[in-house]
């Protein structure tokens, strides 16, 4: 399995808007071929948002990159935020099950 992890900085006062923007972005990638799941995490106090998606193959992850990059930029821009970093990683160990969405 493979993972893409992105970190964003958002003005803390825009966090509610950021959560809405990222939830909308999630609906755009849901169902892409090879997507196994993922999460969006926030630290509202510090203005940090992180997204993590899991893919069944490196090819599926790479094939989704153009769409994912556009959605990242769009969601961050909508709330005066920035994309700080994006990493594509091999998953070498799993811990339990992925937590359910709220």
PDB file of N, CA and C in Angstrom:
ATOM      1  N   UNK A   1       0.852  -1.168   0.000  1.00  0.00           N
ATOM      2  CA  UNK A   1       0.000   0.000   0.000  1.00  0.00           C
ATOM      3  C   UNK A   1       0.902   1.236   0.000  1.00  0.00           C
ATOM      4  N   UNK A   2       0.342   2.343  -0.473  1.00  0.00           N
ATOM      5  CA  UNK A   2       1.069   3.599  -0.581  1.00  0.00           C
ATOM      6  C   UNK A   2       0.225   4.719   0.005  1.00  0.00           C
ATOM      7  N   UNK A   3       0.882   5.780   0.455  1.00  0.00           N
ATOM      8  CA  UNK A   3       0.174   6.898   1.068  1.00  0.00           C
ATOM      9  C   UNK A   3       0.703   8.217   0.521  1.00  0.00           C
ATOM     10  N   UNK A   4      -0.210   9.164   0.399  1.00  0.00           N
ATOM     11  CA  UNK A   4       0.182  10.539   0.078  1.00  0.00           C
ATOM     12  C   UNK A   4      -0.263  11.392   1.256  1.00  0.00           C
ATOM     13  N   UNK A   5       0.680  12.141   1.825  1.00  0.00           N
ATOM     14  CA  UNK A   5       0.415  12.980   2.977  1.00  0.00           C
ATOM     15  C   UNK A   5       0.732  14.420   2.591  1.00  0.00           C
ATOM     16  N   UNK A   6      -0.229  15.304   2.804  1.00  0.00           N
ATOM     17  CA  UNK A   6      -0.033  16.723   2.490  1.00  0.00           C
ATOM     18  C   UNK A   6      -0.286  17.543   3.748  1.00  0.00           C
ATOM     19  N   UNK A   7       0.505  18.601   3.889  1.00  0.00           N
ATOM     20  CA  UNK A   7       0.356  19.506   5.042  1.00  0.00           C
ATOM     21  C   UNK A   7       0.043  20.898   4.512  1.00  0.00           C
ATOM     22  N   UNK A   8      -0.888  21.545   5.179  1.00  0.00           N
ATOM     23  CA  UNK A   8      -1.344  22.879   4.790  1.00  0.00           C
ATOM     24  C   UNK A   8      -1.289  23.797   6.005  1.00  0.00           C
ATOM     25  N   UNK A   9      -1.115  25.082   5.747  1.00  0.00           N
ATOM     26  CA  UNK A   9      -1.261  26.091   6.791  1.00  0.00           C
ATOM     27  C   UNK A   9      -2.435  26.973   6.404  1.00  0.00           C
ATOM     28  N   UNK A  10      -3.310  27.191   7.380  1.00  0.00           N
ATOM     29  CA  UNK A  10      -4.538  27.954   7.178  1.00  0.00           C
ATOM     30  C   UNK A  10      -4.646  28.955   8.323  1.00  0.00           C
ATOM     31  N   UNK A  11      -5.058  30.186   8.051  1.00  0.00           N
ATOM     32  CA  UNK A  11      -5.283  31.102   9.171  1.00  0.00           C
ATOM     33  C   UNK A  11      -6.287  30.483  10.142  1.00  0.00           C
ATOM     34  N   UNK A  12      -5.947  30.420  11.436  1.00  0.00           N
ATOM     35  CA  UNK A  12      -6.848  29.770  12.403  1.00  0.00           C
ATOM     36  C   UNK A  12      -8.276  30.297  12.349  1.00  0.00           C
ATOM     37  N   UNK A  13      -8.441  31.570  12.067  1.00  0.00           N
ATOM     38  CA  UNK A  13      -9.798  32.126  12.013  1.00  0.00           C
ATOM     39  C   UNK A  13     -10.581  31.631  10.795  1.00  0.00           C
ATOM     40  N   UNK A  14      -9.917  30.973   9.845  1.00  0.00           N
ATOM     41  CA  UNK A  14     -10.579  30.423   8.656  1.00  0.00           C
ATOM     42  C   UNK A  14     -10.765  28.907   8.735  1.00  0.00           C
ATOM     43  N   UNK A  15     -10.496  28.331   9.906  1.00  0.00           N
ATOM     44  CA  UNK A  15     -10.513  26.872  10.014  1.00  0.00           C
ATOM     45  C   UNK A  15     -11.877  26.276   9.697  1.00  0.00           C
ATOM     46  N   UNK A  16     -12.966  26.894  10.128  1.00  0.00           N
ATOM     47  CA  UNK A  16     -14.290  26.344   9.803  1.00  0.00           C
ATOM     48  C   UNK A  16     -14.497  26.300   8.294  1.00  0.00           C
ATOM     49  N   UNK A  17     -14.064  27.358   7.603  1.00  0.00           N
ATOM     50  CA  UNK A  17     -14.153  27.384   6.137  1.00  0.00           C
ATOM     51  C   UNK A  17     -13.241  26.333   5.523  1.00  0.00           C
ATOM     52  N   UNK A  18     -12.070  26.144   6.130  1.00  0.00           N
ATOM     53  CA  UNK A  18     -11.124  25.148   5.617  1.00  0.00           C
ATOM     54  C   UNK A  18     -11.704  23.748   5.725  1.00  0.00           C
ATOM     55  N   UNK A  19     -12.329  23.457   6.843  1.00  0.00           N
ATOM     56  CA  UNK A  19     -12.933  22.127   7.028  1.00  0.00           C
ATOM     57  C   UNK A  19     -13.981  21.887   5.942  1.00  0.00           C
ATOM     58  N   UNK A  20     -14.791  22.883   5.676  1.00  0.00           N
ATOM     59  CA  UNK A  20     -15.803  22.757   4.622  1.00  0.00           C
ATOM     60  C   UNK A  20     -15.144  22.545   3.257  1.00  0.00           C
ATOM     61  N   UNK A  21     -14.104  23.324   2.944  1.00  0.00           N
ATOM     62  CA  UNK A  21     -13.421  23.204   1.649  1.00  0.00           C
ATOM     63  C   UNK A  21     -12.780  21.836   1.478  1.00  0.00           C
ATOM     64  N   UNK A  22     -12.165  21.321   2.530  1.00  0.00           N
ATOM     65  CA  UNK A  22     -11.513  20.017   2.421  1.00  0.00           C
ATOM     66  C   UNK A  22     -12.541  18.888   2.358  1.00  0.00           C
ATOM     67  N   UNK A  23     -13.659  19.033   3.044  1.00  0.00           N
ATOM     68  CA  UNK A  23     -14.724  18.025   2.924  1.00  0.00           C
ATOM     69  C   UNK A  23     -15.255  17.973   1.493  1.00  0.00           C
ATOM     70  N   UNK A  24     -15.385  19.133   0.862  1.00  0.00           N
ATOM     71  CA  UNK A  24     -15.817  19.175  -0.536  1.00  0.00           C
ATOM     72  C   UNK A  24     -14.778  18.522  -1.442  1.00  0.00           C
ATOM     73  N   UNK A  25     -13.491  18.781  -1.183  1.00  0.00           N
ATOM     74  CA  UNK A  25     -12.422  18.174  -1.982  1.00  0.00           C
ATOM     75  C   UNK A  25     -12.446  16.653  -1.863  1.00  0.00           C
ATOM     76  N   UNK A  26     -12.754  16.157  -0.666  1.00  0.00           N
ATOM     77  CA  UNK A  26     -12.822  14.712  -0.435  1.00  0.00           C
ATOM     78  C   UNK A  26     -13.848  14.068  -1.364  1.00  0.00           C
ATOM     79  N   UNK A  27     -14.974  14.727  -1.567  1.00  0.00           N
ATOM     80  CA  UNK A  27     -16.004  14.144  -2.435  1.00  0.00           C
ATOM     81  C   UNK A  27     -15.516  14.035  -3.875  1.00  0.00           C
ATOM     82  N   UNK A  28     -14.556  14.873  -4.245  1.00  0.00           N
ATOM     83  CA  UNK A  28     -14.026  14.850  -5.611  1.00  0.00           C
ATOM     84  C   UNK A  28     -13.065  13.690  -5.865  1.00  0.00           C
ATOM     85  N   UNK A  29     -12.396  13.206  -4.827  1.00  0.00           N
ATOM     86  CA  UNK A  29     -11.463  12.092  -5.039  1.00  0.00           C
ATOM     87  C   UNK A  29     -12.059  10.751  -4.645  1.00  0.00           C
ATOM     88  N   UNK A  30     -13.145  10.785  -3.877  1.00  0.00           N
ATOM     89  CA  UNK A  30     -13.785   9.537  -3.467  1.00  0.00           C
ATOM     90  C   UNK A  30     -14.168   8.737  -4.703  1.00  0.00           C
ATOM     91  N   UNK A  31     -13.777   7.485  -4.716  1.00  0.00           N
ATOM     92  CA  UNK A  31     -14.115   6.626  -5.843  1.00  0.00           C
ATOM     93  C   UNK A  31     -13.053   6.535  -6.919  1.00  0.00           C
ATOM     94  N   UNK A  32     -11.956   7.296  -6.785  1.00  0.00           N
ATOM     95  CA  UNK A  32     -10.893   7.165  -7.782  1.00  0.00           C
ATOM     96  C   UNK A  32     -10.319   5.758  -7.737  1.00  0.00           C
ATOM     97  N   UNK A  33      -9.937   5.263  -8.877  1.00  0.00           N
ATOM     98  CA  UNK A  33      -9.395   3.911  -8.965  1.00  0.00           C
ATOM     99  C   UNK A  33      -8.165   3.758  -8.082  1.00  0.00           C
ATOM    100  N   UNK A  34      -8.189   2.727  -7.246  1.00  0.00           N
ATOM    101  CA  UNK A  34      -7.058   2.419  -6.383  1.00  0.00           C
ATOM    102  C   UNK A  34      -7.075   3.109  -5.040  1.00  0.00           C
ATOM    103  N   UNK A  35      -8.013   4.022  -4.803  1.00  0.00           N
ATOM    104  CA  UNK A  35      -8.091   4.713  -3.517  1.00  0.00           C
ATOM    105  C   UNK A  35      -8.635   3.753  -2.463  1.00  0.00           C
ATOM    106  N   UNK A  36      -7.885   3.575  -1.395  1.00  0.00           N
ATOM    107  CA  UNK A  36      -8.295   2.666  -0.320  1.00  0.00           C
ATOM    108  C   UNK A  36      -8.947   3.398   0.844  1.00  0.00           C
ATOM    109  N   UNK A  37      -8.748   4.711   0.944  1.00  0.00           N
ATOM    110  CA  UNK A  37      -9.317   5.491   2.034  1.00  0.00           C
ATOM    111  C   UNK A  37      -8.394   6.635   2.389  1.00  0.00           C
ATOM    112  N   UNK A  38      -8.737   7.326   3.460  1.00  0.00           N
ATOM    113  CA  UNK A  38      -7.904   8.429   3.896  1.00  0.00           C
ATOM    114  C   UNK A  38      -8.584   9.251   4.962  1.00  0.00           C
ATOM    115  N   UNK A  39      -7.911  10.314   5.374  1.00  0.00           N
ATOM    116  CA  UNK A  39      -8.425  11.187   6.421  1.00  0.00           C
ATOM    117  C   UNK A  39      -7.926  12.603   6.195  1.00  0.00           C
ATOM    118  N   UNK A  40      -8.685  13.554   6.725  1.00  0.00           N
ATOM    119  CA  UNK A  40      -8.240  14.938   6.803  1.00  0.00           C
ATOM    120  C   UNK A  40      -8.194  15.271   8.287  1.00  0.00           C
ATOM    121  N   UNK A  41      -7.057  15.776   8.744  1.00  0.00           N
ATOM    122  CA  UNK A  41      -6.821  16.062  10.155  1.00  0.00           C
ATOM    123  C   UNK A  41      -6.605  17.554  10.332  1.00  0.00           C
ATOM    124  N   UNK A  42      -7.083  18.117  11.434  1.00  0.00           N
ATOM    125  CA  UNK A  42      -6.890  19.547  11.670  1.00  0.00           C
ATOM    126  C   UNK A  42      -6.409  19.814  13.091  1.00  0.00           C
ATOM    127  N   UNK A  43      -5.600  20.844  13.216  1.00  0.00           N
ATOM    128  CA  UNK A  43      -5.247  21.455  14.493  1.00  0.00           C
ATOM    129  C   UNK A  43      -5.719  22.892  14.369  1.00  0.00           C
ATOM    130  N   UNK A  44      -6.950  23.138  14.802  1.00  0.00           N
ATOM    131  CA  UNK A  44      -7.587  24.439  14.601  1.00  0.00           C
ATOM    132  C   UNK A  44      -6.827  25.564  15.287  1.00  0.00           C
ATOM    133  N   UNK A  45      -6.239  25.297  16.439  1.00  0.00           N
ATOM    134  CA  UNK A  45      -5.506  26.325  17.173  1.00  0.00           C
ATOM    135  C   UNK A  45      -4.289  26.822  16.418  1.00  0.00           C
ATOM    136  N   UNK A  46      -3.554  25.902  15.803  1.00  0.00           N
ATOM    137  CA  UNK A  46      -2.325  26.257  15.098  1.00  0.00           C
ATOM    138  C   UNK A  46      -2.524  26.478  13.602  1.00  0.00           C
ATOM    139  N   UNK A  47      -3.734  26.242  13.093  1.00  0.00           N
ATOM    140  CA  UNK A  47      -3.986  26.446  11.676  1.00  0.00           C
ATOM    141  C   UNK A  47      -3.334  25.408  10.775  1.00  0.00           C
ATOM    142  N   UNK A  48      -3.247  24.192  11.257  1.00  0.00           N
ATOM    143  CA  UNK A  48      -2.631  23.106  10.487  1.00  0.00           C
ATOM    144  C   UNK A  48      -3.708  22.146  10.007  1.00  0.00           C
ATOM    145  N   UNK A  49      -3.646  21.818   8.731  1.00  0.00           N
ATOM    146  CA  UNK A  49      -4.502  20.787   8.141  1.00  0.00           C
ATOM    147  C   UNK A  49      -3.571  19.779   7.487  1.00  0.00           C
ATOM    148  N   UNK A  50      -3.881  18.506   7.646  1.00  0.00           N
ATOM    149  CA  UNK A  50      -3.130  17.450   6.966  1.00  0.00           C
ATOM    150  C   UNK A  50      -4.125  16.506   6.305  1.00  0.00           C
ATOM    151  N   UNK A  51      -3.793  16.088   5.109  1.00  0.00           N
ATOM    152  CA  UNK A  51      -4.600  15.069   4.443  1.00  0.00           C
ATOM    153  C   UNK A  51      -3.716  13.851   4.203  1.00  0.00           C
ATOM    154  N   UNK A  52      -4.333  12.679   4.327  1.00  0.00           N
ATOM    155  CA  UNK A  52      -3.622  11.433   4.129  1.00  0.00           C
ATOM    156  C   UNK A  52      -4.523  10.502   3.338  1.00  0.00           C
ATOM    157  N   UNK A  53      -4.049  10.064   2.187  1.00  0.00           N
ATOM    158  CA  UNK A  53      -4.811   9.107   1.381  1.00  0.00           C
ATOM    159  C   UNK A  53      -3.984   7.848   1.190  1.00  0.00           C
ATOM    160  N   UNK A  54      -4.683   6.728   1.110  1.00  0.00           N
ATOM    161  CA  UNK A  54      -4.032   5.430   0.947  1.00  0.00           C
ATOM    162  C   UNK A  54      -4.436   4.841  -0.407  1.00  0.00           C
ATOM    163  N   UNK A  55      -3.460   4.258  -1.080  1.00  0.00           N
ATOM    164  CA  UNK A  55      -3.637   3.743  -2.442  1.00  0.00           C
ATOM    165  C   UNK A  55      -3.154   2.315  -2.518  1.00  0.00           C
ATOM    166  N   UNK A  56      -3.827   1.508  -3.357  1.00  0.00           N
ATOM    167  CA  UNK A  56      -3.434   0.105  -3.455  1.00  0.00           C
ATOM    168  C   UNK A  56      -2.179  -0.116  -4.292  1.00  0.00           C
ATOM    169  N   UNK A  57      -1.772   0.892  -5.080  1.00  0.00           N
ATOM    170  CA  UNK A  57      -0.543   0.757  -5.865  1.00  0.00           C
ATOM    171  C   UNK A  57       0.072   2.134  -6.094  1.00  0.00           C
ATOM    172  N   UNK A  58       1.356   2.136  -6.341  1.00  0.00           N
ATOM    173  CA  UNK A  58       2.050   3.395  -6.651  1.00  0.00           C
ATOM    174  C   UNK A  58       1.477   3.991  -7.940  1.00  0.00           C
ATOM    175  N   UNK A  59       1.137   3.145  -8.905  1.00  0.00           N
ATOM    176  CA  UNK A  59       0.568   3.629 -10.167  1.00  0.00           C
ATOM    177  C   UNK A  59      -0.737   4.371  -9.927  1.00  0.00           C
ATOM    178  N   UNK A  60      -1.620   3.816  -9.102  1.00  0.00           N
ATOM    179  CA  UNK A  60      -2.896   4.478  -8.804  1.00  0.00           C
ATOM    180  C   UNK A  60      -2.653   5.818  -8.125  1.00  0.00           C
ATOM    181  N   UNK A  61      -1.708   5.859  -7.194  1.00  0.00           N
ATOM    182  CA  UNK A  61      -1.396   7.104  -6.501  1.00  0.00           C
ATOM    183  C   UNK A  61      -0.860   8.141  -7.487  1.00  0.00           C
ATOM    184  N   UNK A  62       0.057   7.718  -8.344  1.00  0.00           N
ATOM    185  CA  UNK A  62       0.627   8.639  -9.331  1.00  0.00           C
ATOM    186  C   UNK A  62      -0.423   9.102 -10.341  1.00  0.00           C
ATOM    187  N   UNK A  63      -1.310   8.204 -10.749  1.00  0.00           N
ATOM    188  CA  UNK A  63      -2.354   8.566 -11.720  1.00  0.00           C
ATOM    189  C   UNK A  63      -3.332   9.593 -11.153  1.00  0.00           C
ATOM    190  N   UNK A  64      -3.471   9.630  -9.837  1.00  0.00           N
ATOM    191  CA  UNK A  64      -4.400  10.574  -9.208  1.00  0.00           C
ATOM    192  C   UNK A  64      -3.763  11.930  -8.935  1.00  0.00           C
ATOM    193  N   UNK A  65      -2.474  12.076  -9.152  1.00  0.00           N
ATOM    194  CA  UNK A  65      -1.749  13.263  -8.689  1.00  0.00           C
ATOM    195  C   UNK A  65      -2.224  14.564  -9.321  1.00  0.00           C
ATOM    196  N   UNK A  66      -2.520  14.571 -10.602  1.00  0.00           N
ATOM    197  CA  UNK A  66      -2.954  15.817 -11.243  1.00  0.00           C
ATOM    198  C   UNK A  66      -4.250  16.312 -10.612  1.00  0.00           C
ATOM    199  N   UNK A  67      -5.210  15.405 -10.460  1.00  0.00           N
ATOM    200  CA  UNK A  67      -6.486  15.781  -9.837  1.00  0.00           C
ATOM    201  C   UNK A  67      -6.266  16.197  -8.385  1.00  0.00           C
ATOM    202  N   UNK A  68      -5.485  15.423  -7.647  1.00  0.00           N
ATOM    203  CA  UNK A  68      -5.237  15.714  -6.233  1.00  0.00           C
ATOM    204  C   UNK A  68      -4.528  17.053  -6.061  1.00  0.00           C
ATOM    205  N   UNK A  69      -3.557  17.344  -6.899  1.00  0.00           N
ATOM    206  CA  UNK A  69      -2.822  18.611  -6.796  1.00  0.00           C
ATOM    207  C   UNK A  69      -3.753  19.794  -7.024  1.00  0.00           C
ATOM    208  N   UNK A  70      -4.624  19.681  -8.000  1.00  0.00           N
ATOM    209  CA  UNK A  70      -5.580  20.750  -8.259  1.00  0.00           C
ATOM    210  C   UNK A  70      -6.523  20.965  -7.092  1.00  0.00           C
ATOM    211  N   UNK A  71      -7.004  19.877  -6.515  1.00  0.00           N
ATOM    212  CA  UNK A  71      -7.908  19.979  -5.367  1.00  0.00           C
ATOM    213  C   UNK A  71      -7.199  20.561  -4.149  1.00  0.00           C
ATOM    214  N   UNK A  72      -5.936  20.169  -3.931  1.00  0.00           N
ATOM    215  CA  UNK A  72      -5.161  20.729  -2.820  1.00  0.00           C
ATOM    216  C   UNK A  72      -5.036  22.236  -2.965  1.00  0.00           C
ATOM    217  N   UNK A  73      -4.620  22.670  -4.152  1.00  0.00           N
ATOM    218  CA  UNK A  73      -4.442  24.103  -4.383  1.00  0.00           C
ATOM    219  C   UNK A  73      -5.752  24.866  -4.229  1.00  0.00           C
ATOM    220  N   UNK A  74      -6.812  24.320  -4.776  1.00  0.00           N
ATOM    221  CA  UNK A  74      -8.124  24.970  -4.716  1.00  0.00           C
ATOM    222  C   UNK A  74      -8.607  25.106  -3.277  1.00  0.00           C
ATOM    223  N   UNK A  75      -8.539  24.024  -2.512  1.00  0.00           N
ATOM    224  CA  UNK A  75      -9.013  24.054  -1.124  1.00  0.00           C
ATOM    225  C   UNK A  75      -8.196  25.039  -0.298  1.00  0.00           C
ATOM    226  N   UNK A  76      -6.882  25.042  -0.471  1.00  0.00           N
ATOM    227  CA  UNK A  76      -6.032  25.954   0.297  1.00  0.00           C
ATOM    228  C   UNK A  76      -6.293  27.407  -0.100  1.00  0.00           C
ATOM    229  N   UNK A  77      -6.396  27.653  -1.382  1.00  0.00           N
ATOM    230  CA  UNK A  77      -6.601  29.019  -1.874  1.00  0.00           C
ATOM    231  C   UNK A  77      -7.924  29.603  -1.380  1.00  0.00           C
ATOM    232  N   UNK A  78      -8.967  28.788  -1.331  1.00  0.00           N
ATOM    233  CA  UNK A  78     -10.292  29.245  -0.890  1.00  0.00           C
ATOM    234  C   UNK A  78     -10.272  29.833   0.517  1.00  0.00           C
ATOM    235  N   UNK A  79      -9.306  29.418   1.337  1.00  0.00           N
ATOM    236  CA  UNK A  79      -9.274  29.867   2.730  1.00  0.00           C
ATOM    237  C   UNK A  79      -7.987  30.623   3.059  1.00  0.00           C
ATOM    238  N   UNK A  80      -7.360  31.179   2.031  1.00  0.00           N
ATOM    239  CA  UNK A  80      -6.119  31.943   2.209  1.00  0.00           C
ATOM    240  C   UNK A  80      -5.019  31.113   2.851  1.00  0.00           C
ATOM    241  N   UNK A  81      -5.013  29.827   2.531  1.00  0.00           N
ATOM    242  CA  UNK A  81      -4.011  28.924   3.082  1.00  0.00           C
ATOM    243  C   UNK A  81      -2.952  28.580   2.050  1.00  0.00           C
ATOM    244  N   UNK A  82      -1.994  27.785   2.458  1.00  0.00           N
ATOM    245  CA  UNK A  82      -0.924  27.346   1.564  1.00  0.00           C
ATOM    246  C   UNK A  82      -0.696  25.847   1.720  1.00  0.00           C
ATOM    247  N   UNK A  83      -0.253  25.230   0.629  1.00  0.00           N
ATOM    248  CA  UNK A  83       0.187  23.843   0.675  1.00  0.00           C
ATOM    249  C   UNK A  83       1.655  23.890   1.094  1.00  0.00           C
ATOM    250  N   UNK A  84       1.965  23.336   2.240  1.00  0.00           N
ATOM    251  CA  UNK A  84       3.317  23.389   2.780  1.00  0.00           C
ATOM    252  C   UNK A  84       4.182  22.268   2.217  1.00  0.00           C
ATOM    253  N   UNK A  85       3.612  21.058   2.165  1.00  0.00           N
ATOM    254  CA  UNK A  85       4.399  19.918   1.685  1.00  0.00           C
ATOM    255  C   UNK A  85       3.481  18.793   1.242  1.00  0.00           C
ATOM    256  N   UNK A  86       4.007  17.961   0.358  1.00  0.00           N
ATOM    257  CA  UNK A  86       3.317  16.753  -0.102  1.00  0.00           C
ATOM    258  C   UNK A  86       4.362  15.651  -0.176  1.00  0.00           C
ATOM    259  N   UNK A  87       4.047  14.513   0.420  1.00  0.00           N
ATOM    260  CA  UNK A  87       4.969  13.378   0.399  1.00  0.00           C
ATOM    261  C   UNK A  87       4.228  12.134  -0.060  1.00  0.00           C
ATOM    262  N   UNK A  88       4.860  11.377  -0.939  1.00  0.00           N
ATOM    263  CA  UNK A  88       4.341  10.081  -1.386  1.00  0.00           C
ATOM    264  C   UNK A  88       5.213   9.017  -0.736  1.00  0.00           C
ATOM    265  N   UNK A  89       4.577   8.105  -0.013  1.00  0.00           N
ATOM    266  CA  UNK A  89       5.310   7.186   0.852  1.00  0.00           C
ATOM    267  C   UNK A  89       4.860   5.746   0.667  1.00  0.00           C
ATOM    268  N   UNK A  90       5.771   4.817   0.932  1.00  0.00           N
ATOM    269  CA  UNK A  90       5.422   3.408   1.028  1.00  0.00           C
ATOM    270  C   UNK A  90       4.900   3.154   2.435  1.00  0.00           C
ATOM    271  N   UNK A  91       3.793   2.442   2.567  1.00  0.00           N
ATOM    272  CA  UNK A  91       3.276   2.052   3.879  1.00  0.00           C
ATOM    273  C   UNK A  91       3.982   0.756   4.259  1.00  0.00           C
ATOM    274  N   UNK A  92       4.716   0.780   5.361  1.00  0.00           N
ATOM    275  CA  UNK A  92       5.489  -0.392   5.756  1.00  0.00           C
ATOM    276  C   UNK A  92       4.905  -1.113   6.968  1.00  0.00           C
ATOM    277  N   UNK A  93       3.957  -0.489   7.662  1.00  0.00           N
ATOM    278  CA  UNK A  93       3.287  -1.128   8.794  1.00  0.00           C
ATOM    279  C   UNK A  93       1.953  -0.434   8.996  1.00  0.00           C
ATOM    280  N   UNK A  94       0.952  -1.183   9.407  1.00  0.00           N
ATOM    281  CA  UNK A  94      -0.367  -0.632   9.696  1.00  0.00           C
ATOM    282  C   UNK A  94      -0.688  -0.874  11.167  1.00  0.00           C
ATOM    283  N   UNK A  95      -1.445   0.063  11.735  1.00  0.00           N
ATOM    284  CA  UNK A  95      -1.829  -0.032  13.141  1.00  0.00           C
ATOM    285  C   UNK A  95      -3.360  -0.038  13.192  1.00  0.00           C
ATOM    286  N   UNK A  96      -3.940  -1.141  13.576  1.00  0.00           N
ATOM    287  CA  UNK A  96      -5.389  -1.215  13.702  1.00  0.00           C
ATOM    288  C   UNK A  96      -6.102  -0.897  12.409  1.00  0.00           C
ATOM    289  N   UNK A  97      -7.321  -0.385  12.550  1.00  0.00           N
ATOM    290  CA  UNK A  97      -8.151  -0.024  11.400  1.00  0.00           C
ATOM    291  C   UNK A  97      -8.216   1.496  11.287  1.00  0.00           C
ATOM    292  N   UNK A  98      -8.483   1.977  10.090  1.00  0.00           N
ATOM    293  CA  UNK A  98      -8.647   3.409   9.879  1.00  0.00           C
ATOM    294  C   UNK A  98      -9.892   3.857  10.637  1.00  0.00           C
ATOM    295  N   UNK A  99      -9.785   4.987  11.335  1.00  0.00           N
ATOM    296  CA  UNK A  99     -10.904   5.500  12.124  1.00  0.00           C
ATOM    297  C   UNK A  99     -12.055   5.908  11.218  1.00  0.00           C
ATOM    298  N   UNK A 100     -13.285   5.731  11.660  1.00  0.00           N
ATOM    299  CA  UNK A 100     -14.443   6.141  10.861  1.00  0.00           C
ATOM    300  C   UNK A 100     -14.505   7.661  10.750  1.00  0.00           C
ATOM    301  N   UNK A 101     -15.145   8.143   9.682  1.00  0.00           N
ATOM    302  CA  UNK A 101     -15.291   9.577   9.500  1.00  0.00           C
ATOM    303  C   UNK A 101     -16.399  10.107  10.402  1.00  0.00           C
ATOM    304  N   UNK A 102     -16.271  11.387  10.735  1.00  0.00           N
ATOM    305  CA  UNK A 102     -17.265  12.007  11.624  1.00  0.00           C
ATOM    306  C   UNK A 102     -18.542  12.323  10.878  1.00  0.00           C
TER     307      UNK A 102
END
